[in-house]
Coordinates of C-alpha atoms and ligand atoms in Angstrom, one line a residue:
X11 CA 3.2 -155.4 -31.4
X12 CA 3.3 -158.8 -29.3
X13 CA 6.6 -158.8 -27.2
X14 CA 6.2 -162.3 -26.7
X15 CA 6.9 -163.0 -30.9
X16 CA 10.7 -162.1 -30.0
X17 CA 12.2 -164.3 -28.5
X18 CA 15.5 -164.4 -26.6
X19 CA 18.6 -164.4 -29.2
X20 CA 19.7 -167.8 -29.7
X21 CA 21.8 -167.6 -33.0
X22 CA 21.7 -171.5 -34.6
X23 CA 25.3 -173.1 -34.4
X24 CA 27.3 -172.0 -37.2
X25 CA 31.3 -173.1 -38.4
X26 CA 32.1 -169.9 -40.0
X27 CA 34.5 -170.9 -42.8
X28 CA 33.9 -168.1 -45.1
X29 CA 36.2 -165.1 -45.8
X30 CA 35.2 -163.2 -42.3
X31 CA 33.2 -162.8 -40.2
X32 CA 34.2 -166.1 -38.1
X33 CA 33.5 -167.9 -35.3
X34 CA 34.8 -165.3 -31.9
X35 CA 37.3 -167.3 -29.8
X36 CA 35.1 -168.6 -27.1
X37 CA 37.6 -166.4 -24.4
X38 CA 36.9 -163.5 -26.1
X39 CA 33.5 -163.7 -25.7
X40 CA 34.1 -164.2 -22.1
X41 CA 36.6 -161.1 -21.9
X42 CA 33.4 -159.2 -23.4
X43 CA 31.1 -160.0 -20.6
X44 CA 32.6 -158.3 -18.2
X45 CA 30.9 -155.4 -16.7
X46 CA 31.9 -151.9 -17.6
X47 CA 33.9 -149.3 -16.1
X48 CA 33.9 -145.2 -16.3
X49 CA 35.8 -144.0 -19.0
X50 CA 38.1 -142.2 -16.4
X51 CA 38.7 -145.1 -13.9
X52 CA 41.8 -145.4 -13.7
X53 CA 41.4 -149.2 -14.0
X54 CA 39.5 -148.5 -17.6
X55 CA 42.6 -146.4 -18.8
X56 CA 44.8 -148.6 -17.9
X57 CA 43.0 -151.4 -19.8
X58 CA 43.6 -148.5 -22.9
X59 CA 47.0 -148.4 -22.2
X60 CA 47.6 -152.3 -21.6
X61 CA 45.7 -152.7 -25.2
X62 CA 48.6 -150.0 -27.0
X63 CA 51.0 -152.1 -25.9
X64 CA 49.9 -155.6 -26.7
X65 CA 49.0 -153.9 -30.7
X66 CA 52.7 -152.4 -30.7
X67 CA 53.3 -156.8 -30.6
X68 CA 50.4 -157.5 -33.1
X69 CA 52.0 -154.8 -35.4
X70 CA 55.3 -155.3 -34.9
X71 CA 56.1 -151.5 -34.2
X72 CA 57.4 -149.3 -31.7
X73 CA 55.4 -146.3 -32.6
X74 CA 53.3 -145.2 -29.7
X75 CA 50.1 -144.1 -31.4
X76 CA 49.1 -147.6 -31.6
X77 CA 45.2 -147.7 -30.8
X78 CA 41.5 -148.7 -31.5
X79 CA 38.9 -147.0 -33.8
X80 CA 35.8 -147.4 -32.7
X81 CA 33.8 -149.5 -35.3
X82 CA 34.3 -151.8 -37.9
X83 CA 37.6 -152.0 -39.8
X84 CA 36.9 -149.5 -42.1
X85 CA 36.6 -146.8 -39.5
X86 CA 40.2 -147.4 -39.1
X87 CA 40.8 -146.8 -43.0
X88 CA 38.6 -143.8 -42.8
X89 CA 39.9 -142.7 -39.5
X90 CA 43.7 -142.5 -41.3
X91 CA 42.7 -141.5 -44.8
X92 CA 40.5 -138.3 -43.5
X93 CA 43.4 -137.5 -41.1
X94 CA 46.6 -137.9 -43.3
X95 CA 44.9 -136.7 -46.6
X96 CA 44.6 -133.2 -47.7
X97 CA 41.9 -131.9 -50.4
X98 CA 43.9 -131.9 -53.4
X99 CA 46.6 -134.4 -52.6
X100 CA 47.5 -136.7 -54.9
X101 CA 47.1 -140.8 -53.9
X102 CA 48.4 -143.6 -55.5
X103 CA 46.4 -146.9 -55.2
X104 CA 47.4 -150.4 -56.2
X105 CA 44.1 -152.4 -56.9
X106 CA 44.0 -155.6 -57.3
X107 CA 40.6 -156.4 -55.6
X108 CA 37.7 -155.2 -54.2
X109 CA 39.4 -153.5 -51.1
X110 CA 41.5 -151.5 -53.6
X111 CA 38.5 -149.7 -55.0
X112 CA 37.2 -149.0 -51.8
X113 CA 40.4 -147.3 -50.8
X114 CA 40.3 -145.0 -53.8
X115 CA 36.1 -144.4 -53.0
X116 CA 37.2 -142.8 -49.3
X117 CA 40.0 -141.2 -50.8
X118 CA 37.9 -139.2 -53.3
X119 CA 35.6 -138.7 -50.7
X120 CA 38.6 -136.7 -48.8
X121 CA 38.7 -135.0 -52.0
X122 CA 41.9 -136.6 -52.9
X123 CA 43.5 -136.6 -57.0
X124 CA 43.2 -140.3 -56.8
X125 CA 45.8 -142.6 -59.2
X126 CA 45.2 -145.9 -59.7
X127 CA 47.2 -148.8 -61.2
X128 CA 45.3 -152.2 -61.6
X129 CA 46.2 -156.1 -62.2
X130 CA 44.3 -158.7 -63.2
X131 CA 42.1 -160.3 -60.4
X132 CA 43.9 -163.0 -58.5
X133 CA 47.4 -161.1 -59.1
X134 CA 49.7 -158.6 -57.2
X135 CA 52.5 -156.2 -58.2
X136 CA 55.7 -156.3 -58.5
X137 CA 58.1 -153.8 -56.5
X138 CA 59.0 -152.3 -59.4
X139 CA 55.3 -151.7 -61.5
X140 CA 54.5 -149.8 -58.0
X141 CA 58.4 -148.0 -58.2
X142 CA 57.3 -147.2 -62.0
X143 CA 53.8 -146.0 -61.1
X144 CA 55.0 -143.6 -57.8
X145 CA 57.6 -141.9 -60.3
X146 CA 55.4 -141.2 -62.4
X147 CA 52.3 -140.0 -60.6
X148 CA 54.2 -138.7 -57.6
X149 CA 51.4 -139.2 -55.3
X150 CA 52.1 -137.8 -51.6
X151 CA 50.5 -141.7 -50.0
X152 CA 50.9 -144.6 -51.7
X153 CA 47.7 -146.7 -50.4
X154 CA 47.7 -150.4 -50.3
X155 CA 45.8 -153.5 -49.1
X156 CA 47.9 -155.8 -48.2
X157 CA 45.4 -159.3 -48.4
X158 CA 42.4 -158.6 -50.4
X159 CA 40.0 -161.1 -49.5
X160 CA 38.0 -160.8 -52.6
X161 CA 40.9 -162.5 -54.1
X162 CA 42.3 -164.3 -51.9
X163 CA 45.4 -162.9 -52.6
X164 CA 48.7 -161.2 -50.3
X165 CA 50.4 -157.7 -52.1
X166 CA 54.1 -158.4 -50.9
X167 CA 55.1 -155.1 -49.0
X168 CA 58.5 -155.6 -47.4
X169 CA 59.9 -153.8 -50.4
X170 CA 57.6 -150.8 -50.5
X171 CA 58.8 -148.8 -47.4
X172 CA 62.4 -148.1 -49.0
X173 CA 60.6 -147.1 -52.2
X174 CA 58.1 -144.8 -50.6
X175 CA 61.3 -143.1 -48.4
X176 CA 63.2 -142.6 -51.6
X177 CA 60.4 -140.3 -53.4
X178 CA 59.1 -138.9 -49.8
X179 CA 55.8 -140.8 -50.3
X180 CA 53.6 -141.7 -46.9
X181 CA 53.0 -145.5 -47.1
X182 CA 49.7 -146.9 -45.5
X183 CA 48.2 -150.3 -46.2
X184 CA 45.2 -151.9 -44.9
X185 CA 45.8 -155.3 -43.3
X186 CA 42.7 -156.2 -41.8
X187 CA 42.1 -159.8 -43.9
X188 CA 45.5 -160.5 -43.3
X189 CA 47.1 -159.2 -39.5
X190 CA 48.2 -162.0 -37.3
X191 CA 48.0 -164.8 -40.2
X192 CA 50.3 -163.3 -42.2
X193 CA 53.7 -161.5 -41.6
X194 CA 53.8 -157.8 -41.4
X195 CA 56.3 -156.1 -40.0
X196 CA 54.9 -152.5 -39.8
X197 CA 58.4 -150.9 -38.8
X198 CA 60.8 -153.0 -40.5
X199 CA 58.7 -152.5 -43.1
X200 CA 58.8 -148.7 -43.5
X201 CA 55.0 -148.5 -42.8
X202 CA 53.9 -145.2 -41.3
X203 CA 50.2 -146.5 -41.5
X204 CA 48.2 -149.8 -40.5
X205 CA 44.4 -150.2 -39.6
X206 CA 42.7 -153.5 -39.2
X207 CA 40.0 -155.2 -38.0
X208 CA 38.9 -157.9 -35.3
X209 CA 36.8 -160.2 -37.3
X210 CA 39.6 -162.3 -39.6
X211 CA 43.0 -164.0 -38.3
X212 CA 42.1 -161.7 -35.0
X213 CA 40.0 -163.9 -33.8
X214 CA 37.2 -161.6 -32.4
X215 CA 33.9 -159.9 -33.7
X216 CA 34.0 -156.8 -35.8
X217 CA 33.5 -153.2 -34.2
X218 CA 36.8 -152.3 -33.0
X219 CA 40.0 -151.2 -35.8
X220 CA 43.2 -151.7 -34.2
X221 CA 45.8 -148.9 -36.0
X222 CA 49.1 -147.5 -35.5
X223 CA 50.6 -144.2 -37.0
X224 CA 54.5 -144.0 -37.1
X225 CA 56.1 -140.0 -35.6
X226 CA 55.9 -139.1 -39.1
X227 CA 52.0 -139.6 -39.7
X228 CA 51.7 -138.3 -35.9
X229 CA 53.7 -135.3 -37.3
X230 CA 51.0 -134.6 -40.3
X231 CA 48.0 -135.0 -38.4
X232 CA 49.4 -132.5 -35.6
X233 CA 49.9 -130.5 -37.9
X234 CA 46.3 -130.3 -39.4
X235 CA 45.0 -130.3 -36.2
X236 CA 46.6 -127.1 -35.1
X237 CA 44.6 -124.7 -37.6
X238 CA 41.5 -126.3 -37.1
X239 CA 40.5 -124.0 -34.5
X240 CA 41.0 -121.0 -36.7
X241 CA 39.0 -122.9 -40.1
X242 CA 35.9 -122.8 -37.6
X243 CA 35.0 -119.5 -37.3
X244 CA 36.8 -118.5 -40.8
X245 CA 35.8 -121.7 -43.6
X246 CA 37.5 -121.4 -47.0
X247 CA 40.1 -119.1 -45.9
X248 CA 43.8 -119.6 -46.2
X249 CA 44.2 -123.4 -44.4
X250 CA 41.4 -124.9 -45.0
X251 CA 43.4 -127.4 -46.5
X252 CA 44.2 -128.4 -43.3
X253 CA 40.8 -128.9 -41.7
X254 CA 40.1 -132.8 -40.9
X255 CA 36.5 -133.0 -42.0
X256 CA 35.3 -135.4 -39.0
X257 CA 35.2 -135.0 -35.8
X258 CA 34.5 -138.9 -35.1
X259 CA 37.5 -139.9 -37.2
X260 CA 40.3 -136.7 -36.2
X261 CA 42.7 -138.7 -35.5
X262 CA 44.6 -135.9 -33.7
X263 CA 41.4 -135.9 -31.2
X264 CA 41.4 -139.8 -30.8
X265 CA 45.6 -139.3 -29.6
X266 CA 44.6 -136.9 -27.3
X267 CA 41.8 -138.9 -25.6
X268 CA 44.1 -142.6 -25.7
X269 CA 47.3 -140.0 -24.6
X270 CA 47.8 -138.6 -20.9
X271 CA 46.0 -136.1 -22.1
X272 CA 42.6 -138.1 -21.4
X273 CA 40.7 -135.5 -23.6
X274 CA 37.6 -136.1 -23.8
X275 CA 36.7 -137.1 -27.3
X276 CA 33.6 -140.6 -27.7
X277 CA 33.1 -143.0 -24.9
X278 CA 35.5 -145.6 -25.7
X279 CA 33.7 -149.2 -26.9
X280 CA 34.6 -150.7 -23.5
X281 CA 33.2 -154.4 -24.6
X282 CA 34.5 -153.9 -27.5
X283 CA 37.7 -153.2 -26.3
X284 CA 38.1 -156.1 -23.6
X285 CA 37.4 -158.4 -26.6
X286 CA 40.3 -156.4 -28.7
X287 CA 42.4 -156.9 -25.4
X288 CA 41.9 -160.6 -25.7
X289 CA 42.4 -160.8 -28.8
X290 CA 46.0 -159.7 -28.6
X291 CA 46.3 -161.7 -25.6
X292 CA 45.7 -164.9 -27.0
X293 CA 47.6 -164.4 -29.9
X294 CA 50.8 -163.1 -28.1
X295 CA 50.7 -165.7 -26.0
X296 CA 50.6 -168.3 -28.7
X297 CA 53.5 -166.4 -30.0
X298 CA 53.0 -164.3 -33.3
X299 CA 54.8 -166.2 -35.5
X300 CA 53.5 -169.2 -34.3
X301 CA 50.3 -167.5 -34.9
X302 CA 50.7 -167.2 -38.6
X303 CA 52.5 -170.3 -39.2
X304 CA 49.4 -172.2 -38.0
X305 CA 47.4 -169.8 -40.9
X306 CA 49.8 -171.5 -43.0
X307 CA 49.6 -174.8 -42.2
X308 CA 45.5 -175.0 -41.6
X309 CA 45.4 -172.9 -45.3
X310 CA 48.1 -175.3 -46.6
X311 CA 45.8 -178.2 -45.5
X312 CA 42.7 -176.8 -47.2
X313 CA 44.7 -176.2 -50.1
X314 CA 45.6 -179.8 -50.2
X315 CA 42.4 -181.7 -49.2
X316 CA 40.5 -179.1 -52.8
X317 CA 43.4 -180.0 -55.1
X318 CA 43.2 -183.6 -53.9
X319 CA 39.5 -183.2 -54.2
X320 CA 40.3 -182.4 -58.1
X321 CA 39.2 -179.1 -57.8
X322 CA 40.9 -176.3 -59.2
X323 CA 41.4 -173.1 -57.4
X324 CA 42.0 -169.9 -58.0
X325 CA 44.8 -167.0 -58.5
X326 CA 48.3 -167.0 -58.1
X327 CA 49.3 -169.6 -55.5
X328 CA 52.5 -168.2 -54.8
X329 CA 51.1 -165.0 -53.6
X330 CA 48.0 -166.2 -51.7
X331 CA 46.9 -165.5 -48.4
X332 CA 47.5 -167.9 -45.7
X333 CA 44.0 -168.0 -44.7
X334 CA 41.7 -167.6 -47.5
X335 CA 41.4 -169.7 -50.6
X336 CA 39.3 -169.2 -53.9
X337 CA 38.3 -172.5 -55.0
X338 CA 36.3 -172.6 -58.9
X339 CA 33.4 -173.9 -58.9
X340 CA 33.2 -177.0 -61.3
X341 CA 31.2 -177.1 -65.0
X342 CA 27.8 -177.8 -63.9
X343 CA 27.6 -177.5 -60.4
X344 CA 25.5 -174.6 -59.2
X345 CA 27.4 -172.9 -56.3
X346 CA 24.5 -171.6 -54.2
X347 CA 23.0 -174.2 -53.8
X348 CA 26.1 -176.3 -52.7
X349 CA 26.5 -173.7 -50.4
X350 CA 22.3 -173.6 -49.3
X351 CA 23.4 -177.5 -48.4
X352 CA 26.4 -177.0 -46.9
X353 CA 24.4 -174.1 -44.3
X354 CA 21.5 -176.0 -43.7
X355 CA 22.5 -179.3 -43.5
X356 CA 26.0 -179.1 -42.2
X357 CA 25.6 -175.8 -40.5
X358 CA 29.0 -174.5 -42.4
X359 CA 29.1 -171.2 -44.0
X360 CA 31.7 -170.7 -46.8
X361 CA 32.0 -167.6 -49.1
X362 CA 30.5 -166.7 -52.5
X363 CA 32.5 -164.3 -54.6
X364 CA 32.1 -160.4 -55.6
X365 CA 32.5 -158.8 -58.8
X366 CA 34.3 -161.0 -61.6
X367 CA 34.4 -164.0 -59.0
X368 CA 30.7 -163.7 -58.8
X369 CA 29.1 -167.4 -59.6
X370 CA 32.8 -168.3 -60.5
X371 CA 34.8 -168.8 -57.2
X372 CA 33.9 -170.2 -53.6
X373 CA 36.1 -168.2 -50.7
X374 CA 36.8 -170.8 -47.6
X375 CA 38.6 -169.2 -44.6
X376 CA 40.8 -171.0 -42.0
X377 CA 41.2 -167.9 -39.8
X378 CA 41.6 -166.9 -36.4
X379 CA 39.7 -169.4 -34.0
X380 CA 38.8 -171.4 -36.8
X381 CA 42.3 -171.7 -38.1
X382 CA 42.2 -175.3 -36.5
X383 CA 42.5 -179.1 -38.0
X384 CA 38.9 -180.2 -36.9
X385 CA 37.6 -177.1 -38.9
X386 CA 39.6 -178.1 -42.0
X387 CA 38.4 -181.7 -41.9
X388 CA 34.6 -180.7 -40.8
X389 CA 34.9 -178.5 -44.2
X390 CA 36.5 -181.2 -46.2
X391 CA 34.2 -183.8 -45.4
X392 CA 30.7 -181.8 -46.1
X393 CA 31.9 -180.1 -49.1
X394 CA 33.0 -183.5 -50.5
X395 CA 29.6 -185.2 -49.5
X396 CA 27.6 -182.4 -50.9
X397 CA 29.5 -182.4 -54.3
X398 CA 28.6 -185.8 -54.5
X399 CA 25.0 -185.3 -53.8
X400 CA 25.0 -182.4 -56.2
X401 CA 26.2 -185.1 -58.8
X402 CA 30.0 -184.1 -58.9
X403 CA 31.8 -187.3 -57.8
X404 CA 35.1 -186.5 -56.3
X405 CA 37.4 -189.9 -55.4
X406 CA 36.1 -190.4 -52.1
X407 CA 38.0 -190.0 -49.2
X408 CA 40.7 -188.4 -51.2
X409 CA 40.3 -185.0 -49.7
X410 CA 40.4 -186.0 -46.4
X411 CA 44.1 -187.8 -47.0
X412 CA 45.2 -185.1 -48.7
X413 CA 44.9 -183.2 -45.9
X414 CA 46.0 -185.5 -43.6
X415 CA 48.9 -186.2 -45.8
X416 CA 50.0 -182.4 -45.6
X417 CA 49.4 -182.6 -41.9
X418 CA 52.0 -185.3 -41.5
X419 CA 53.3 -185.4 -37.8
X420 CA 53.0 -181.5 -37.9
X421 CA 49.5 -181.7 -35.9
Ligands
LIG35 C1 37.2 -158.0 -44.7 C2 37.9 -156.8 -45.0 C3 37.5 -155.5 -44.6 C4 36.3 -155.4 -43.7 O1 35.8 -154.1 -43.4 P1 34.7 -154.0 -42.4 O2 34.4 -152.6 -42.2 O3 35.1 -154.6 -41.1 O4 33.5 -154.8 -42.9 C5 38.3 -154.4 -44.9 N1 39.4 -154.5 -45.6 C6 39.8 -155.7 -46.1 C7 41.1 -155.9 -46.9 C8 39.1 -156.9 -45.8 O5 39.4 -158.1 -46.3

């Protein structure tokens, strides 16, 4: 082996506009530079204890078990679904995309009775099919995702928490595509469970999973976690129900290590968690809402500059996510290779499309850092040029006032 062949990393510039990862926020970056700390200094747990707070504002919640996962934002699905879920409880999942069936593949992996209910891709459910569904199945969690990405499309929750309290049902959803560019409001909500992840509307790189458990979940997972010590020496015995099958993920382990307690549990992600810290930062100091209005208006603008490109795009536009959008790719055109052109010569990366999309449906994101005017115009303008050098003429220019039409004197 010749050292010398690798060389220093030196990524090529890149406009992430794709359905996450996306570009980091430059100050993020910077926050993740910094050099690291003991885990017991007291300046590094106070760092822990400035980033609760700041997610209690991301999430909108009081609940004080608001903390990072370590790892990317399905550690923090798997972190909650090993904890809360018993072998043999019963789970009700809504799926209306990709990140619905991998909800139901970790909860039959905690040996849940897993119930689904499914919609058409580029649909969501009404209050009432999900009312219909918990009578019926009487699950003990209803899990949800609240924007799946693989369609681009935003499951309406506000409703769900009263629902959930009515038939004593524990209400989780997974809000990593959507957290900070879309509203959630985990307690008015009625939410007793929300994971996430960095690399979306957050603004940062993947490897940390903000969540936060309401007293009730806290309750559960105390719970588990007192007999555990017991199931140890005597498996399959009376309780070993309430093992947690993970060490890594026990979420009753991870509270006592982020708690006074300062148990020692991993070695936090300290990088990881300065960028997490920034994250919040620079969201809460743009204000939260103004955070997702500008998802709205940057995905509005996208929206606008597609349609008055004459493409047609795809799902239900009333219930799409502020910062994704599924675009069709036209009769004839061949979508890798408008996205090969739009990579190498443009250096823009926009999504291709899983499952039933696959072939069918381009995903371009507006998220986070790149949640920004230049980004939706820098999109705009290469897709329209490459369309046209793929032989699909689009009116030229017409994209490009579209959007600027919709950004009016707004920005
Ligand atoms: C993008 C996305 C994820 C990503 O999970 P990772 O483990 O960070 O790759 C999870 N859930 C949803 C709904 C997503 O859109």
């Amino acid at each position: 082996m010749d050292i010398h062949q690798f060389s220093q990393i030196n990524p090529p510039q890149r406009l992430l506009m794709g359905p996450g990862p996306i570009n980091a926020d430059p100050r993020v970056l910077r926050a993740m530079s910094s050099q690291l700390l003991g885990q017991y200094d007291p300046a590094m747990t106070h760092y822990m204890n400035e980033v609760m707070a700041l997610y209690r504002g991301i999430f909108r919640t009081e609940n004080r078990w608001t903390l990072l996962i370590d790892g990317t934002s399905r550690a923090g699905i798997e972190a909650i679904l090993l904890s809360a879920i018993r072998p043999g409880d019963r789970v009700l999942v809504p799926v209306f995309g990709r990140f619905g069936h991998l909800l139901c593949e970790i909860a039959r992996r905690c040996r849940a009775e897993v119930h689904t209910i499914e919609v058409p891709w580029g649909e969501v459910f009404s209050p009432d099919q999900i009312e219909d569904a918990i009578k019926r199945v009487k699950p003990r969690l209803l899990l949800t995702v609240q924007g799946d990405t693989s369609t681009t499309m935003l499951q309406p929750l506000a409703e769900l928490g009263v629902i959930c309290r009515r038939y004593g049902v524990l209400f989780y959803t997974d809000a990593t595509a959507s957290l900070a560019g879309n509203a959630l409001e985990t307690d008015a909500w009625g939410l007793d469970a929300v994971s996430a992840g960095m690399q979306k509307c957050l603004g940062g790189p993947s490897g940390t999973s903000p969540v936060t458990l309401s007293p009730q979940m806290e309750e559960i997972i105390r719970k588990r976690k007192c007999v555990e010590e017991g199931i140890r020496t005597a498996a399959h015995q009376d309780g070993d129900d309430e093992m947690i099958y993970s060490n890594y993920f026990d979420l009753g382990m991870i509270m006592d290590y982020w708690g006074p307690e300062r148990l020692n549990h991993h070695t936090e992600a300290t990088s990881a968690l300065f960028g997490a810290r920034e994250c919040a930062r620079i969201i809460l100091q743009e204000g939260l809402d103004n955070s997702i209005a500008r998802h709205k208006l940057h995905g509005d603008a996208l929206l606008k500059g597609i349609q008055g490109m004459g493409l047609e795009t795809f799902g239900d536009l009333q219930h799409k996510m502020n910062n994704v959008l599924g675009v069709v790719i036209p009769q004839g055109v061949n979508g890798d290779q408008v996205r090969k052109l739009m990579l190498d010569d443009f250096g823009i990366e926009i999504g291709t499309s899983f499952g039933p999309l696959h072939g069918k449906v381009w995903r371009i994101g507006t998220m986070g850092y790149n949640a920004r005017k230049d980004c939706v115009m820098q999109t705009l303008s290469a897709l329209e040029a490459v369309l046209q050098h793929c032989g699909f003429g689009t009116p030229q220019g017409a994209a490009l006032q579209a959007a600027w039409d919709r950004y009016g004197s707004e920005a």
